[in-house]
């Protein structure tokens, strides 16, 4: 698995890049609270986008967010019910989540982490590896990004996955 700690990303952004550019976590949560009140009073639901929409990509958009947008918002990586948004009032719940809270419970079953050396999520795979108990392995795919591992990096991973699941 290539890990991503969604709660940490909601709290701190991805690799120093805010998931909601120009907004602090406090600001996003305050916006969510107001959106919830407005909706409860009969107003329209307000949403935050998970990856930038094509029309919102500009010179300041990081390569990694561009890559996510190009993957998730086209048929290659999109899905009809995956709508690229979350209710503004649920962001505080994401911020409270921790992907690694119970990682040590996997042992004594083996843990295989697969990450690209150019993945902005590599730091989470390394953190998960540190927190996991033996048996564990971190397999790195040279030059791959997080998105590459969804389909382009698969050929390098298949032998490792076969060995892992057969052992």
XYZ file of C-alpha atoms in Angstrom:
167
model
C 0.000 0.000 0.000
C 1.109 3.545 -0.624
C 0.044 5.444 2.410
C -1.454 8.858 2.893
C -2.441 10.121 6.308
C -5.631 11.950 5.325
C -6.117 13.496 8.745
C -2.625 14.964 8.795
C -3.133 16.262 5.259
C -6.389 17.930 6.361
C -4.608 19.505 9.336
C -1.293 20.478 7.732
C -1.619 20.127 3.973
C 0.272 17.730 1.733
C 4.043 18.141 1.945
C 3.641 21.752 3.009
C 1.019 22.572 0.375
C -2.414 23.399 1.752
C -5.209 21.208 0.459
C -7.349 24.355 0.466
C -4.922 27.043 -0.795
C -5.016 30.343 1.020
C -6.910 28.994 4.015
C -5.794 27.938 7.482
C -7.345 24.944 9.199
C -9.104 27.291 11.641
C -10.525 29.230 8.700
C -11.733 26.087 6.943
C -13.407 24.801 10.118
C -15.056 28.198 10.739
C -16.268 28.195 7.133
C -17.637 24.685 7.676
C -19.480 25.719 10.830
C -21.124 28.620 8.981
C -21.993 26.309 6.072
C -23.634 23.872 8.473
C -25.734 26.632 10.076
C -26.734 27.968 6.663
C -27.720 24.488 5.460
C -29.697 23.804 8.668
C -31.637 27.001 7.951
C -32.609 25.733 4.516
C -29.677 27.067 2.513
C -27.666 25.271 -0.147
C -24.973 22.780 0.828
C -21.436 24.133 0.444
C -18.535 21.965 -0.667
C -14.749 21.968 -0.671
C -13.018 20.417 -3.647
C -10.541 17.615 -2.985
C -8.361 18.248 -6.037
C -8.370 21.442 -8.090
C -10.889 21.630 -10.891
C -9.317 22.063 -14.320
C -10.356 25.730 -14.491
C -8.734 26.424 -11.099
C -5.279 25.159 -12.067
C -2.834 28.027 -12.506
C 0.896 28.763 -12.368
C 0.867 28.405 -8.560
C -0.654 24.909 -8.610
C 1.988 22.387 -7.577
C 2.932 19.594 -9.959
C 1.541 17.056 -7.502
C -1.878 18.707 -7.293
C -1.905 19.025 -11.096
C -1.117 15.316 -11.352
C -3.941 14.444 -8.956
C -6.376 16.608 -10.895
C -5.309 15.091 -14.210
C -5.790 11.590 -12.805
C -8.957 11.818 -10.720
C -10.948 14.084 -13.010
C -10.644 12.004 -16.182
C -11.980 8.524 -17.009
C -8.551 6.952 -16.305
C -8.920 7.547 -12.574
C -12.368 8.989 -12.087
C -15.543 7.210 -11.169
C -19.127 8.426 -11.692
C -19.968 8.492 -7.970
C -16.644 10.062 -6.967
C -17.609 13.708 -7.152
C -14.347 15.407 -6.068
C -15.863 17.262 -3.182
C -16.636 17.002 0.494
C -19.230 18.842 2.537
C -17.642 21.959 4.025
C -18.944 21.049 7.490
C -17.212 17.646 7.491
C -13.645 18.950 7.187
C -13.203 19.000 10.963
C -13.939 15.265 11.028
C -11.219 14.624 8.459
C -8.798 16.722 10.502
C -9.440 14.531 13.556
C -8.753 11.301 11.674
C -5.394 9.526 11.961
C -4.640 6.804 9.420
C -1.991 5.286 11.673
C -3.860 5.069 15.001
C -4.050 1.273 14.985
C -1.222 0.361 12.627
C 0.546 -1.739 15.229
C -2.525 -3.995 15.437
C -1.712 -5.470 12.007
C 1.141 -7.507 13.511
C 1.824 -10.379 13.645
C 0.481 -10.267 10.090
C 2.987 -8.894 7.596
C 2.864 -5.308 6.364
C 4.073 -4.407 2.882
C 4.286 -0.718 2.052
C 4.945 0.264 -1.553
C 5.875 3.842 -2.390
C 7.437 5.797 -5.207
C 10.692 7.627 -4.583
C 9.099 10.770 -6.069
C 5.792 10.363 -4.232
C 4.779 13.303 -2.093
C 3.276 10.635 0.163
C 6.618 8.864 0.712
C 6.962 10.544 4.120
C 3.736 8.800 5.234
C 4.949 5.418 4.015
C 8.172 5.954 5.949
C 6.204 6.968 9.047
C 3.936 3.928 8.709
C 6.986 1.700 8.341
C 8.479 3.138 11.526
C 5.222 2.602 13.455
C 4.493 -0.895 12.105
C 5.723 -3.940 13.956
C 7.613 -6.813 12.323
C 7.261 -8.413 9.887
C 7.279 -5.325 7.686
C 8.832 -4.086 4.469
C 8.996 -0.787 2.600
C 9.424 -1.380 -1.142
C 10.380 1.697 -3.166
C 9.660 2.116 -6.870
C 12.384 4.320 -8.304
C 11.117 7.517 -9.932
C 7.416 6.818 -9.295
C 4.951 9.349 -7.896
C 1.915 8.463 -5.778
C -0.351 8.596 -8.835
C 2.086 6.500 -10.922
C 1.534 3.614 -8.519
C -2.160 3.435 -9.370
C -1.439 2.055 -12.821
C 1.884 3.082 -14.406
C 4.072 1.676 -11.615
C 2.216 -1.618 -11.378
C 4.681 -3.730 -13.446
C 7.463 -3.114 -10.905
C 5.126 -3.955 -8.015
C 3.527 -7.182 -9.277
C 6.456 -9.539 -8.469
C 6.717 -8.040 -4.971
C 2.966 -8.357 -4.413
C 2.901 -11.961 -5.672
C 5.684 -12.920 -3.286
C 3.997 -11.097 -0.397
C 0.590 -12.714 -0.876
C 2.054 -16.175 -1.430
C 4.137 -16.093 1.733
